[in-house]
Amino acid sequence: KAGVTQTPRYLIKTRGQQVTLSCSPISGHRSVSWYQQTPGQGLQFLFEYFSETQRNKGNFPGRFSGRQFSNSRSEMNVSTLELGDSALYLCASSFGRGPDTQYFGPGTRLTVL
Amino acid sequence: AQKVTQAQTEISVVEKEDVTLDCVYETRDTTYYLFWYKQPPSGELVFLIRRNSFDEQNEISGRYSWNFQKSTSSFNFTITASQVVDSAVYFCAQGLGTYKYIFGTGTRLKVLA
């Protein structure tokens, strides 16, 4: 069974630009969660989607948004990039029934210059 | 408050030593899950184990073992006869009924040859 895939793996952007990250969950998984990982803040929850609906949201500004498609694939968008957005963005998928096991993708490393 | 505490920021051991990574959690929920993940330098979080709140049995898997004690709200992870390949950041996490996951700040384990 294929694991969670994320594209692209690396991105370099400049301040003010916007970026879209993509996540394809494990087949059969309907829940996709996004996390931001930075050395200073650890693993921070961004949001979770289940069946195309945002079910949970972390404490991030509105510049961070996401969506999920009918095939459970998910995208995350960050607008008006700031230097502090440089991080590893991790996507995790699960069946979404209760707190079941999340499986993580390899992440997208975003660098904002 | 829902919280997961990994007080050990970094641990260094010599190969073949045993090492225990501590995890203390806080929750008001009676039903929850606890997880351990390993994050090697490549960045992807690798699922290691899941326990539910009703199952306090200890678990052993090869050189890995987990000790879950509700009385002390702890879910500690022991690596026996550590190896260099065990070097990674280890995260403890809690999954709640609201489909939220709370991660600890991680413990960096360095196993020296």
PDB file of C-alpha atoms in Angstrom, chain B residues 42-86:
ATOM      1  CA  SER B  42      14.918  12.408   6.772  1.00  0.00           C
ATOM      2  CA  GLY B  43      11.989  14.185   8.421  1.00  0.00           C
ATOM      3  CA  GLU B  44       9.108  11.745   8.057  1.00  0.00           C
ATOM      4  CA  LEU B  45       7.360  10.778  11.282  1.00  0.00           C
ATOM      5  CA  VAL B  46       7.201   7.007  11.568  1.00  0.00           C
ATOM      6  CA  PHE B  47       4.408   5.483  13.633  1.00  0.00           C
ATOM      7  CA  LEU B  48       5.651   3.170  16.390  1.00  0.00           C
ATOM      8  CA  ILE B  49       2.748   2.326  18.667  1.00  0.00           C
ATOM      9  CA  ARG B  50      -0.780   3.222  19.705  1.00  0.00           C
ATOM     10  CA  ARG B  51      -2.446   2.444  23.025  1.00  0.00           C
ATOM     11  CA  ASN B  52      -5.975   3.241  24.082  1.00  0.00           C
ATOM     12  CA  SER B  53      -6.867   4.532  27.510  1.00  0.00           C
ATOM     13  CA  PHE B  54      -8.511   1.289  28.554  1.00  0.00           C
ATOM     14  CA  ASP B  55      -5.520  -0.891  27.841  1.00  0.00           C
ATOM     15  CA  GLU B  56      -2.744  -0.537  30.392  1.00  0.00           C
ATOM     16  CA  GLN B  57      -0.888  -3.621  29.301  1.00  0.00           C
ATOM     17  CA  ASN B  58       2.750  -3.030  28.618  1.00  0.00           C
ATOM     18  CA  GLU B  59       3.907  -3.688  25.096  1.00  0.00           C
ATOM     19  CA  ILE B  60       7.141  -5.143  23.827  1.00  0.00           C
ATOM     20  CA  SER B  61       8.238  -5.170  20.224  1.00  0.00           C
ATOM     21  CA  GLY B  62      11.772  -6.366  19.704  1.00  0.00           C
ATOM     22  CA  ARG B  63      14.086  -3.915  21.442  1.00  0.00           C
ATOM     23  CA  TYR B  64      11.229  -1.478  22.052  1.00  0.00           C
ATOM     24  CA  SER B  65       8.917  -1.546  25.037  1.00  0.00           C
ATOM     25  CA  TRP B  66       6.258   0.785  26.335  1.00  0.00           C
ATOM     26  CA  ASN B  67       5.001   1.290  29.872  1.00  0.00           C
ATOM     27  CA  PHE B  68       1.559   2.881  30.204  1.00  0.00           C
ATOM     28  CA  GLN B  69       0.491   3.922  33.705  1.00  0.00           C
ATOM     29  CA  LYS B  70      -2.777   5.815  34.087  1.00  0.00           C
ATOM     30  CA  SER B  71      -2.100   6.399  37.774  1.00  0.00           C
ATOM     31  CA  THR B  72       0.825   8.650  36.869  1.00  0.00           C
ATOM     32  CA  SER B  73      -0.489   9.701  33.424  1.00  0.00           C
ATOM     33  CA  SER B  74       2.667   8.416  31.827  1.00  0.00           C
ATOM     34  CA  PHE B  75       3.457   6.491  28.680  1.00  0.00           C
ATOM     35  CA  ASN B  76       7.187   5.856  28.694  1.00  0.00           C
ATOM     36  CA  PHE B  77       9.209   4.292  25.922  1.00  0.00           C
ATOM     37  CA  THR B  78      12.292   2.162  26.494  1.00  0.00           C
ATOM     38  CA  ILE B  79      14.844   1.114  23.906  1.00  0.00           C
ATOM     39  CA  THR B  80      16.936  -1.836  25.006  1.00  0.00           C
ATOM     40  CA  ALA B  81      20.475  -2.228  23.710  1.00  0.00           C
ATOM     41  CA  SER B  82      20.304   0.985  21.713  1.00  0.00           C
ATOM     42  CA  GLN B  83      21.829   1.197  18.257  1.00  0.00           C
ATOM     43  CA  VAL B  84      23.095   4.092  16.183  1.00  0.00           C
ATOM     44  CA  VAL B  85      20.075   3.689  13.895  1.00  0.00           C
ATOM     45  CA  ASP B  86      17.860   4.581  16.846  1.00  0.00           C
TER      46      ASP B  86
END
